[in-house]
CSV table of C-alpha atoms and ligand atoms in Angstrom, one decimal:
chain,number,residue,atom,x,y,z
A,1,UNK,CA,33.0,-17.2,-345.1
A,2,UNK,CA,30.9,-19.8,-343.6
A,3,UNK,CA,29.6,-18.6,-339.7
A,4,UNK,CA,32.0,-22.3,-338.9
A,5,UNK,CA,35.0,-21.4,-340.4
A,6,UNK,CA,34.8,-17.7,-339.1
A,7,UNK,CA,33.9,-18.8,-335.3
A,8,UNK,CA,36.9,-21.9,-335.7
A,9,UNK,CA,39.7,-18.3,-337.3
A,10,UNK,CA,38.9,-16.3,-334.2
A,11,UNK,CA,38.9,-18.9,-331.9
A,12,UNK,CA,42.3,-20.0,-332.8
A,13,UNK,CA,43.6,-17.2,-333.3
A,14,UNK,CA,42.7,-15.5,-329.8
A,15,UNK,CA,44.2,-19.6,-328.7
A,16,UNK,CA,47.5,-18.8,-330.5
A,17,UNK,CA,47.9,-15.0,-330.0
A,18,UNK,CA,46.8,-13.7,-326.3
A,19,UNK,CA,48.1,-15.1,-322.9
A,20,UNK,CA,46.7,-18.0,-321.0
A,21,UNK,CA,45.6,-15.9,-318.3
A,22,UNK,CA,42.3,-15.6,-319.7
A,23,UNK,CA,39.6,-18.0,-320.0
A,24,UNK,CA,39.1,-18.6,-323.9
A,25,UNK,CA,35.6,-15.8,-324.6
A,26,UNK,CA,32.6,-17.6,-326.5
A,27,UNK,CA,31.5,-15.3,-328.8
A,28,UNK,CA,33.7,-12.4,-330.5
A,29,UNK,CA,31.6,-8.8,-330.4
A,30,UNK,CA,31.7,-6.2,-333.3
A,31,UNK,CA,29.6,-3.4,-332.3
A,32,UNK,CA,26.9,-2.3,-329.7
A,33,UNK,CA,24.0,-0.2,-329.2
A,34,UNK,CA,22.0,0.9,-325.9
A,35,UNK,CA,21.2,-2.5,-324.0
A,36,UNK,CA,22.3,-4.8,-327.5
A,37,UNK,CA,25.4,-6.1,-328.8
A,38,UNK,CA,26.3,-7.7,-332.1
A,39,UNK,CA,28.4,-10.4,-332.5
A,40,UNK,CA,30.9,-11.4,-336.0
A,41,UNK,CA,28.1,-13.6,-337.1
A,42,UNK,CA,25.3,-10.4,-336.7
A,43,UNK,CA,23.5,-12.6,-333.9
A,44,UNK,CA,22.6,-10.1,-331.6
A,45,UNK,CA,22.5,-10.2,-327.8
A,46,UNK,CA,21.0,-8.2,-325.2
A,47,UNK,CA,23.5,-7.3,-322.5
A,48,UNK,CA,22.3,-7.7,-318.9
A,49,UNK,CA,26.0,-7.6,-317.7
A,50,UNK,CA,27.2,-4.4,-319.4
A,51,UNK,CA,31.0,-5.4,-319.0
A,52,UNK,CA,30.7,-6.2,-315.7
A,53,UNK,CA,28.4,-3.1,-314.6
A,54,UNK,CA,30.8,-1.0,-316.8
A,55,UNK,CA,29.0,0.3,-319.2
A,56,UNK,CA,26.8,2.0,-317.2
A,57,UNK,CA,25.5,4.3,-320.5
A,58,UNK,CA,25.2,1.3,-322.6
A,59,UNK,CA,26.7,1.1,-325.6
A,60,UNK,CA,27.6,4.0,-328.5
A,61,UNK,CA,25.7,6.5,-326.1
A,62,UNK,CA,25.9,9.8,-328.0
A,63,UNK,CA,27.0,11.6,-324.7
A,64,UNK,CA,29.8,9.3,-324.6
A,65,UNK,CA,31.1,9.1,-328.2
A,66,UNK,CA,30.7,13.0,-328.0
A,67,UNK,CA,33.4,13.6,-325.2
A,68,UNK,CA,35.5,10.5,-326.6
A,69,UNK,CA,35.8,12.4,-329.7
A,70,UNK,CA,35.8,16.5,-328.7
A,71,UNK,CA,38.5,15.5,-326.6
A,72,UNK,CA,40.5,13.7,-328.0
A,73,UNK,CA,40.7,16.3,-330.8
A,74,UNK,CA,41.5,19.1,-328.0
A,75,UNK,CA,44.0,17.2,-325.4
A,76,UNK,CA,44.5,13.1,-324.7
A,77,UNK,CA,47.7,13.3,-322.7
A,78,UNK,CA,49.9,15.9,-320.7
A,79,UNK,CA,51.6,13.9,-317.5
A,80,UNK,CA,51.1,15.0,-314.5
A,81,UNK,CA,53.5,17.7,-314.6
A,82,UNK,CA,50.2,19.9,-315.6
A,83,UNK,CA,46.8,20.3,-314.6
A,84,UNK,CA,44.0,19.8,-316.9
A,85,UNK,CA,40.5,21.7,-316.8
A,86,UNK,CA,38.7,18.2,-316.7
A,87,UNK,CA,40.8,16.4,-314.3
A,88,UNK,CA,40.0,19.6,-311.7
A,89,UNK,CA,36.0,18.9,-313.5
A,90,UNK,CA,35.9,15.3,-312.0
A,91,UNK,CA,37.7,15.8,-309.2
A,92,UNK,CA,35.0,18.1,-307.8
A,93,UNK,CA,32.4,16.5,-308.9
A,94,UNK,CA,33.1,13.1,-307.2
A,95,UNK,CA,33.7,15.2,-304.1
A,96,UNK,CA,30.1,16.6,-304.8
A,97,UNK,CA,28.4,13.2,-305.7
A,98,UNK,CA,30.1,10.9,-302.8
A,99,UNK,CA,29.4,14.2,-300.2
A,100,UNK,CA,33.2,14.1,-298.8
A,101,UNK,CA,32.7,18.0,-299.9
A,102,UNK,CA,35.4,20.6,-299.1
A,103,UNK,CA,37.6,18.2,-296.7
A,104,UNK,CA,37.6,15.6,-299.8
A,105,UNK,CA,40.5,14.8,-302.3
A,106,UNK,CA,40.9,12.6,-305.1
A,107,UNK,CA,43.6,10.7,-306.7
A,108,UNK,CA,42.9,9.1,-310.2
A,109,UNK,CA,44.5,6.1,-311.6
A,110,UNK,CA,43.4,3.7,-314.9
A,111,UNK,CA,41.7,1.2,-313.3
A,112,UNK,CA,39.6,-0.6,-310.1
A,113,UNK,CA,43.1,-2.5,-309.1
A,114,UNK,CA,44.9,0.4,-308.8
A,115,UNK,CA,42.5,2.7,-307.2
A,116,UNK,CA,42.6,-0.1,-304.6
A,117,UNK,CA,46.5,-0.3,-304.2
A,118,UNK,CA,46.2,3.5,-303.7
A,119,UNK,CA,43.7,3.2,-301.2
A,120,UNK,CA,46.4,0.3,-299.5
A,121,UNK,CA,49.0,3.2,-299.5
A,122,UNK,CA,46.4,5.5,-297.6
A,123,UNK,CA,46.2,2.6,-295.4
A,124,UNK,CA,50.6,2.5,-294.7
A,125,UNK,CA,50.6,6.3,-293.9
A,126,UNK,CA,48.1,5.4,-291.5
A,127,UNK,CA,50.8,4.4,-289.2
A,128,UNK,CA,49.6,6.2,-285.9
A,129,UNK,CA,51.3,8.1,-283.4
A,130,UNK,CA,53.6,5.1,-282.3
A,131,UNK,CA,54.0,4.3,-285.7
A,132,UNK,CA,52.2,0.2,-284.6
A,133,UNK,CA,49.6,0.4,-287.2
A,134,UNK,CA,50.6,-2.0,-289.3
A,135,UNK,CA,47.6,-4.2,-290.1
A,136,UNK,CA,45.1,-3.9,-292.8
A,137,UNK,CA,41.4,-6.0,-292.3
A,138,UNK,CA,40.0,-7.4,-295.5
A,139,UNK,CA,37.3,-9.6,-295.8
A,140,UNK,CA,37.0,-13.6,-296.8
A,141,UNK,CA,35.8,-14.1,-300.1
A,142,UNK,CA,36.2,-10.3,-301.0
A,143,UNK,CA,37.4,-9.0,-304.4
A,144,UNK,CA,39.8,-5.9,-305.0
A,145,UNK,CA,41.8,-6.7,-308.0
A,146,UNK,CA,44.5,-8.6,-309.6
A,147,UNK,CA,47.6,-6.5,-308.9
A,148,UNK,CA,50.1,-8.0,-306.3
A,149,UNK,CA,48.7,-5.3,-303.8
A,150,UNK,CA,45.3,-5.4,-304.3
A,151,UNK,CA,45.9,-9.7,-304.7
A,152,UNK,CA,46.9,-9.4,-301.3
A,153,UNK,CA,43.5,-7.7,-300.0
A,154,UNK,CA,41.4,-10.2,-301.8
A,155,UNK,CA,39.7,-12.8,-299.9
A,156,UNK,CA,40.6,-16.0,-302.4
A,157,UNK,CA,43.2,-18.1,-301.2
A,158,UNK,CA,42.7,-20.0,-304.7
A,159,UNK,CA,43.4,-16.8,-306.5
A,160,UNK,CA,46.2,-16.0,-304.4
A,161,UNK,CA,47.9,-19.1,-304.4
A,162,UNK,CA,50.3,-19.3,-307.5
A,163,UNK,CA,51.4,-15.8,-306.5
A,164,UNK,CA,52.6,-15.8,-303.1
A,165,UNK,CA,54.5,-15.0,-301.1
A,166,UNK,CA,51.9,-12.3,-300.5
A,167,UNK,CA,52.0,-8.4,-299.2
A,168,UNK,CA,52.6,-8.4,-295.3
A,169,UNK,CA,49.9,-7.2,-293.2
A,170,UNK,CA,46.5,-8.3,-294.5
A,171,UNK,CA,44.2,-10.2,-292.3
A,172,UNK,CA,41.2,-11.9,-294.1
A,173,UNK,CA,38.5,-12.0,-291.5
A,174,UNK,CA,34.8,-13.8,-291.4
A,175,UNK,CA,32.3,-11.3,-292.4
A,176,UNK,CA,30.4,-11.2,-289.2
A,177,UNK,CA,30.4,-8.6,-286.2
A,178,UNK,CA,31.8,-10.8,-283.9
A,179,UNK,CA,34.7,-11.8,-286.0
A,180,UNK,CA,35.6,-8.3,-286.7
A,181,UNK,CA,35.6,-6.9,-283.1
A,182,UNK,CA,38.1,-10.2,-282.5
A,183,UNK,CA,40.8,-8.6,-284.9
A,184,UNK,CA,40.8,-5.2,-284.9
A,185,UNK,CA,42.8,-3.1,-282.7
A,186,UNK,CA,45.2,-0.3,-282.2
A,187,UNK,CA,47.5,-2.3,-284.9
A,188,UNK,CA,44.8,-2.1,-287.1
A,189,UNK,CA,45.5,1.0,-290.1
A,190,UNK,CA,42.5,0.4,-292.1
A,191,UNK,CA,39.6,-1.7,-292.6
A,192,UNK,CA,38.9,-2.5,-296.2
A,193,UNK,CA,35.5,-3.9,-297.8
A,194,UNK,CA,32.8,-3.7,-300.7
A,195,UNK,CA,29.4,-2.9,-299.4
A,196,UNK,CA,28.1,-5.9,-301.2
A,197,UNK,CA,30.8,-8.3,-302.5
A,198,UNK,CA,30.3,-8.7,-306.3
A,199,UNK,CA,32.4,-11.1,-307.2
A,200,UNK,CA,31.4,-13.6,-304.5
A,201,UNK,CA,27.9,-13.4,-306.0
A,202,UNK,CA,26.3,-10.1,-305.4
A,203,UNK,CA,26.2,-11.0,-301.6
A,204,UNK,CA,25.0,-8.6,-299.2
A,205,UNK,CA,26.6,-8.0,-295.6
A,206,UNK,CA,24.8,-8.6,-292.9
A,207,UNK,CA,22.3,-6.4,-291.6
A,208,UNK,CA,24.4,-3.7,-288.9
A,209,UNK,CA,27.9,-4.9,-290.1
A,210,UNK,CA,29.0,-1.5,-292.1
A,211,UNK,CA,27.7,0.4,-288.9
A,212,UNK,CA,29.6,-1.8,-286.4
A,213,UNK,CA,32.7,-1.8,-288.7
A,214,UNK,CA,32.8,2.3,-288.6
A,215,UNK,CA,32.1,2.5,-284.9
A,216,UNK,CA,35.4,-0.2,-284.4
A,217,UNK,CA,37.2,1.6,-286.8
A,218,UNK,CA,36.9,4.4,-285.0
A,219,UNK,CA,37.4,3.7,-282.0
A,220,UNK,CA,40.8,2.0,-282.9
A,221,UNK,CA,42.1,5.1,-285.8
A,222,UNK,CA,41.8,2.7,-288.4
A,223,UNK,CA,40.4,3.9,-292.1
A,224,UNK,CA,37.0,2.6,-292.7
A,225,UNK,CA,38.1,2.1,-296.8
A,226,UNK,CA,34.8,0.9,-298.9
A,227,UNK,CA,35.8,-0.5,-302.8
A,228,UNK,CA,32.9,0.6,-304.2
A,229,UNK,CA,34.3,-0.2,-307.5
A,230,UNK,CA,30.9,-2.3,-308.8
A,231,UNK,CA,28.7,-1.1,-306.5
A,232,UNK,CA,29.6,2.8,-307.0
A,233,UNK,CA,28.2,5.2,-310.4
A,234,UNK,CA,24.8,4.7,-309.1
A,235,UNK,CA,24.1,1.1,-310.0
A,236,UNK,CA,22.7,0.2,-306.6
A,237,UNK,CA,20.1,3.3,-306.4
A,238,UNK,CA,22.6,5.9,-304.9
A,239,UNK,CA,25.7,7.5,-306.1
A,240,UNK,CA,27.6,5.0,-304.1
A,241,UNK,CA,26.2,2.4,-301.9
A,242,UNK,CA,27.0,3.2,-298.8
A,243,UNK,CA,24.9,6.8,-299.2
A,244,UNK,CA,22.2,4.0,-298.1
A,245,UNK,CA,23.6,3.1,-295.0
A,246,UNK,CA,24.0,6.1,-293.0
A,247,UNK,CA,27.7,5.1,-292.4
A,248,UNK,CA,30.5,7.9,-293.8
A,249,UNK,CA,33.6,6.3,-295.0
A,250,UNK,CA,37.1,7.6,-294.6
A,251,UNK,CA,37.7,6.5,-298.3
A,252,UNK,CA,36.2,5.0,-301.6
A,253,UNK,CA,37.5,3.2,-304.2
A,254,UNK,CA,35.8,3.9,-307.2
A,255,UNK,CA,36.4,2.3,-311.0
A,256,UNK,CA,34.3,0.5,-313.6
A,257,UNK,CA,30.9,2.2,-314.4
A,258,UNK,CA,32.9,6.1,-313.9
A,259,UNK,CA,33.5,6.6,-317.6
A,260,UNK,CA,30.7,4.4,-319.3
A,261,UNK,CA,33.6,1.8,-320.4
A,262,UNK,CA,36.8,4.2,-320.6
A,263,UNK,CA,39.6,2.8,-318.3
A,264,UNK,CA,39.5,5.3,-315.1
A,265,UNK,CA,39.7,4.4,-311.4
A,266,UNK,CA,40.1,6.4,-308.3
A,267,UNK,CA,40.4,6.8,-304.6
A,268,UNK,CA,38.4,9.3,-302.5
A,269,UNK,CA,39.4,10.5,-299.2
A,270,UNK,CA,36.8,12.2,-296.8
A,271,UNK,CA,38.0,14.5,-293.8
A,272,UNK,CA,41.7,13.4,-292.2
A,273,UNK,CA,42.7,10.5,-294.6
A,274,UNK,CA,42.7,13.6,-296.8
A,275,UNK,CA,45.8,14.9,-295.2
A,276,UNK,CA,47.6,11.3,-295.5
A,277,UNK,CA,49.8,11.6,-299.0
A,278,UNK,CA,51.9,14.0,-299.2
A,279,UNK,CA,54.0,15.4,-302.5
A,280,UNK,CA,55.6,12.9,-304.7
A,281,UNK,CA,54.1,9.9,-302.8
A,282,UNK,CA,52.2,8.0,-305.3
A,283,UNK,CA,51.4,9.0,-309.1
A,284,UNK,CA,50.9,7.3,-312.3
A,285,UNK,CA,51.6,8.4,-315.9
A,286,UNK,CA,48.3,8.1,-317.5
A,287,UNK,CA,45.9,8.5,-314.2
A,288,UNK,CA,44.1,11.2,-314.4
A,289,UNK,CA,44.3,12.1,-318.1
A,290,UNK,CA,42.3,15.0,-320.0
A,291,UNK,CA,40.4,12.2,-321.9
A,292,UNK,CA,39.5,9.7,-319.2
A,293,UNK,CA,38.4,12.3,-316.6
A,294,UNK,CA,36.4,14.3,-320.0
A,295,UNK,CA,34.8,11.0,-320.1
A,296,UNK,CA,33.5,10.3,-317.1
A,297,UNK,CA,32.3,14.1,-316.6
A,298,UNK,CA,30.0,13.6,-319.3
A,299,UNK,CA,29.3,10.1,-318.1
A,300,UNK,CA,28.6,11.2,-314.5
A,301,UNK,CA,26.5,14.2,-315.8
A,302,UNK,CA,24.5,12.1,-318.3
A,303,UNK,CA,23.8,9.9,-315.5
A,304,UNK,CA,22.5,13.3,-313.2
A,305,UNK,CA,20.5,14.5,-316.6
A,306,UNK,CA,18.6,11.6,-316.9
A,307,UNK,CA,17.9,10.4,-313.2
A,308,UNK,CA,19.2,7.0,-313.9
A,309,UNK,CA,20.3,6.8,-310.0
A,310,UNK,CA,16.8,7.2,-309.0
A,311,UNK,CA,16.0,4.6,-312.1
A,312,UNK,CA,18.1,2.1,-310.6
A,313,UNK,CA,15.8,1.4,-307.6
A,314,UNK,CA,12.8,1.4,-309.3
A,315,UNK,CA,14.4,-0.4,-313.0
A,316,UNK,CA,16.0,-2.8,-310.1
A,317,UNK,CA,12.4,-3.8,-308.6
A,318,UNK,CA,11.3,-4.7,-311.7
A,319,UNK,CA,14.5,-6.9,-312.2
A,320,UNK,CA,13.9,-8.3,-308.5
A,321,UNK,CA,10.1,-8.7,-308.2
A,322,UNK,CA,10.1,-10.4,-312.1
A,323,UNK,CA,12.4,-12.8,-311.4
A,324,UNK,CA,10.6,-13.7,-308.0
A,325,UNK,CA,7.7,-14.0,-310.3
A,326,UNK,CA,9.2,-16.6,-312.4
A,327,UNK,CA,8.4,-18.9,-309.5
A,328,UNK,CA,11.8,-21.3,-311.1
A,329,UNK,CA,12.6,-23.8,-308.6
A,330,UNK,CA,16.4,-23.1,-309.1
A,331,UNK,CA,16.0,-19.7,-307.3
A,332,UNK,CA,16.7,-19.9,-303.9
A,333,UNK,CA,17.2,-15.8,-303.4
A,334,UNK,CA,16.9,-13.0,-304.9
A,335,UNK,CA,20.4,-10.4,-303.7
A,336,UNK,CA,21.8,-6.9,-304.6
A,337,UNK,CA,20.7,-3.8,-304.5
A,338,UNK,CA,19.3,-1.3,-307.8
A,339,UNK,CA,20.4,-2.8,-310.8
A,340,UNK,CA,23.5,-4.5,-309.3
A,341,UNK,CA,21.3,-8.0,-308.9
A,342,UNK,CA,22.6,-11.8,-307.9
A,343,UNK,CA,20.7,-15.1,-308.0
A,344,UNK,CA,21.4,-17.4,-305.5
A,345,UNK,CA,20.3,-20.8,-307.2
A,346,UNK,CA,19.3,-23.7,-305.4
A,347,UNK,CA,21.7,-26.1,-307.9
A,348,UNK,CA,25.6,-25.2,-309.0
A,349,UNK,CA,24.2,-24.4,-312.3
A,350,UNK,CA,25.1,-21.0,-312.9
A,351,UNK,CA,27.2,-22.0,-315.9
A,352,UNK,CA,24.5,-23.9,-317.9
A,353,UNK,CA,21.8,-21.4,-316.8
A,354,UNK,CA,23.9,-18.7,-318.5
A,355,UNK,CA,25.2,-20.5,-321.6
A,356,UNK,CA,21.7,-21.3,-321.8
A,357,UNK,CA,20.8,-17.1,-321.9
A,358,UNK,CA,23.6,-16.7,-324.5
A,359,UNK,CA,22.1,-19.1,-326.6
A,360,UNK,CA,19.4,-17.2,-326.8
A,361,UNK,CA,21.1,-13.9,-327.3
A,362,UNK,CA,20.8,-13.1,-323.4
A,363,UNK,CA,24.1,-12.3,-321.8
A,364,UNK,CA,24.4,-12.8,-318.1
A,365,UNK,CA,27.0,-13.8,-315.8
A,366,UNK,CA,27.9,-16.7,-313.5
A,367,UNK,CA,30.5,-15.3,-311.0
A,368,UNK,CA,30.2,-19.2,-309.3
A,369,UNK,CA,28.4,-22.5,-309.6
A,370,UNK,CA,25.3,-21.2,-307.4
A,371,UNK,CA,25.3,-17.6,-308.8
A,372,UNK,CA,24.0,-15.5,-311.6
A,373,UNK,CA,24.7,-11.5,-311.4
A,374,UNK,CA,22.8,-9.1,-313.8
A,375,UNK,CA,24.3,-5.3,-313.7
A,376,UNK,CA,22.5,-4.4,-317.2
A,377,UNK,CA,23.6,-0.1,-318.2
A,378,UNK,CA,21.4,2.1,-316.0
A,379,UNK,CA,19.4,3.0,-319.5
A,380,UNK,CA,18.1,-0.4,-319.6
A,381,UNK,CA,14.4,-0.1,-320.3
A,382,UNK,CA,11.3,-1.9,-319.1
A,383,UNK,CA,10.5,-3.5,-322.1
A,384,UNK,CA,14.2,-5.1,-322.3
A,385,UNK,CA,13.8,-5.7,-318.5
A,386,UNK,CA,10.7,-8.0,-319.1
A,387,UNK,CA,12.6,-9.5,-322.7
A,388,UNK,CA,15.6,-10.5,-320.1
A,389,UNK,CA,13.1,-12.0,-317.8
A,390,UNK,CA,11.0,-14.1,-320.6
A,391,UNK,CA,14.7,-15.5,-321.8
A,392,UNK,CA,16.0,-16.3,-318.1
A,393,UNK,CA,12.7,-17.5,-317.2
A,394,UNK,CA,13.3,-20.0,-320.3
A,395,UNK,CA,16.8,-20.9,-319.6
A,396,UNK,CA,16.3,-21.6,-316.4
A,397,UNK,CA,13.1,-23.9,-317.3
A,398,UNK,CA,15.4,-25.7,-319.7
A,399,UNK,CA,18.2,-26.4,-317.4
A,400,UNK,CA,15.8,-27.3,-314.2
A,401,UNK,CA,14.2,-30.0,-316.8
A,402,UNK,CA,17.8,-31.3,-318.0
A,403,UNK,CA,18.0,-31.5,-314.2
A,404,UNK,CA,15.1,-33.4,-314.1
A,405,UNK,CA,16.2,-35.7,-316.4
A,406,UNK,CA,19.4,-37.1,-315.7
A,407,UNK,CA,18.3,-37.5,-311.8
A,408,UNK,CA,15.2,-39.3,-313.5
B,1,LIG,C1,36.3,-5.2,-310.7
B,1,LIG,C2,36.7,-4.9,-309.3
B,1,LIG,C3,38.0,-4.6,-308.9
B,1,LIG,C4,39.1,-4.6,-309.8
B,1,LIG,O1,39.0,-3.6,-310.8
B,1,LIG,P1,39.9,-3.7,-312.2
B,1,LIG,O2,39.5,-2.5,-312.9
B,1,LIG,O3,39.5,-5.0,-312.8
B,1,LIG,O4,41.3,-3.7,-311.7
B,1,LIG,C5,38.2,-4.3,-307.5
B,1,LIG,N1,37.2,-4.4,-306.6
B,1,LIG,C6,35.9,-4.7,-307.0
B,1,LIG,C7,34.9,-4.7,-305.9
B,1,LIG,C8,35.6,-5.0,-308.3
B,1,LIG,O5,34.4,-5.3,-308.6
């Protein structure tokens, strides 16, 4: 079959078959290995977005194909009628890695969405003493998900829109100091934001926000609740980003790199927010499962065993200084932290620049018009690090000259 006829089959058939939810994909992938994928055709790509800093082992990591496989021979499913030795496993460990220790507790669901509608439960039975607190504080322009819950703590009127009316209760406030000491107050149950928004464009908050946001919290019983769902699993040069901030939250929300690709999510509590849920509260069927919590241990201990935390800062200087380097005219910054990386462009090009890469079997992501975000897997190597930045360097060039062009 001709690489034409095979593109124009899949193409069609995705067109015909799944639900117009979804943006029709470019290319159709077959297999992966480390930092490469292969597509139908065998063109192959390196991936410098790693499902959306998912795949934080890469692909067909041994350590990962090893526990898929063990355990899924041993145990996939039991309800949570029954305890499991890797559920107790990872629920230990994240109280280790994230440092909420002994006073910590974790609930596990499938996915980053409902983590965070979890978390906006935590935030209900945070009623206070006169039972006022009603009020949760998001951000403008913040992400948490697609379920009606989490919808309603996302900052996106656009993506809200078709959908409402929306869950009572959530205030979307500017991401300054000054805004957030205007709403909060003893109404308040829980403030809720991602330490650096990811899908607004790897933006970071401003320098002393977290800090203020736990001392009003505070001061006012609310939660201080960080979705650390793409900036958690060590992609920003720490277990979870806010370990480089000095703040403690009261929980975190924690999904997409956990298990290297399998579907997990889950909400940690530190200290008193531990005590919120009681018995038969909240639960879901498949959260916490023998294989998606055997996963991520062996994901999460991989990660330990080969230092790719510490890696992230040093594999996301490379990343940063190279692209500074490039000297392109279209960059206007450089944000993120570790290997969780945007570019602020000076043009809404994001798109071309990035159809551009995939053309030549680079895959980034534009989560806007002025923004590219690279998360490549935390194995990603220098040598790929400077292939990536020789093929952006050249996409970039190619769409600054089309630029050129058509205002010439
Ligand atoms: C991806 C993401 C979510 C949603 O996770 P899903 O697994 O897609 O439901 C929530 N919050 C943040 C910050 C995310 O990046």
């Amino acid at each position: 079959m001709s690489t034409e006829t095979q593109t124009a089959t899949w193409n069609d058939r995705f067109g015909a078959s799944l639900m117009r939810s979804l943006t029709p994909p470019k290319i159709m992938l077959e297999r992966g290995e480390g930092c490469r994928v292969w597509d139908v055709d065998g063109n192959e790509y390196l991936d410098f977005l790693a499902g959306i800093a998912v795949n934080s082992l890469g692909h067909a990591h041994p350590a990962l194909v090893e526990a898929i496989t063990d355990q899924a021979a041993k145990l996939v499913h039991v309800s949570n009628y029954f305890a499991t030795p890797p559920q107790l496993e990872l629920a230990e460990r994240l109280k280790r890695i994230s440092g909420a220790g002994d006073a910590g507790r974790v609930y596990f669901g499938n996915s980053g969405a409902e983590a965070n509608e979890a978390a906006f439960k935590l935030a209900r039975l945070n009623r206070g003493a006169d039972g006022r607190k009603t009020k949760v504080i998001a951000l403008q322009q913040a992400f948490h998900g697609r379920t009606m819950g989490a919808l309603a703590l996302t900052g996106k009127p656009a993506l809200q829109e078709d959908f409402l009316p929306m869950i009572a209760g959530v205030e979307h406030v500017e991401t300054s100091i000054e805004a957030l000491e205007r709403s909060i107050d003893d109404t308040v149950a829980a403030v809720i934001l991602e330490p650096i928004k990811g899908e607004a464009g790897v933006v970071d908050l401003p320098e002393g926000f977290l800090q203020a946001a736990r001392r009003l919290t505070e001061e006012h019983g609310a939660l201080l609740i960080l979705d650390e769902i793409q900036t958690g699993i060590g992609r920003t040069g720490a277990w979870f980003a806010f370990q480089n901030t000095g703040v403690t939250p009261d929980a975190i929300t924690v999904a997409k790199g956990i298990a290297g690709g399998f579907p997990i999510g889950a909400l940690v509590t530190f200290g008193w927010a531990s005590d919120l849920f009681s018995a038969g509260q909240h639960g879901s069927t498949f959260g916490g499962n023998p294989l998606g919590t055997r996963v991520a241990n062996a994901v999460l201990a991989e990660i330990e065993r080969a230092g790719l935390v510490e890696g992230a800062v040093t594999k996301g200087a490379r990343i940063r200084d190279g692209i500074t380097a490039l000297a392109s005219p279209l960059v206007e910054e450089v944000r993120g932290s570790g290997l969780l990386v945007g570019v602020g462009l000076a043009e809404p090009v994001a798109a071309a620049v990035s159809a551009e890469a995939l053309r030549r079997g680079l895959i980034i992501n534009a989560p806007n018009e002025s923004s590219l975000r690279i998360a490549p897997p935390l194995i990603v190597s220098d040598a790929e690090i400077d292939t990536f930045l020789s093929i952006l360097g050249q996409s970039m060039a190619a769409v600054a000259g089309a630029e050129q062009e058509t205002s010439a």
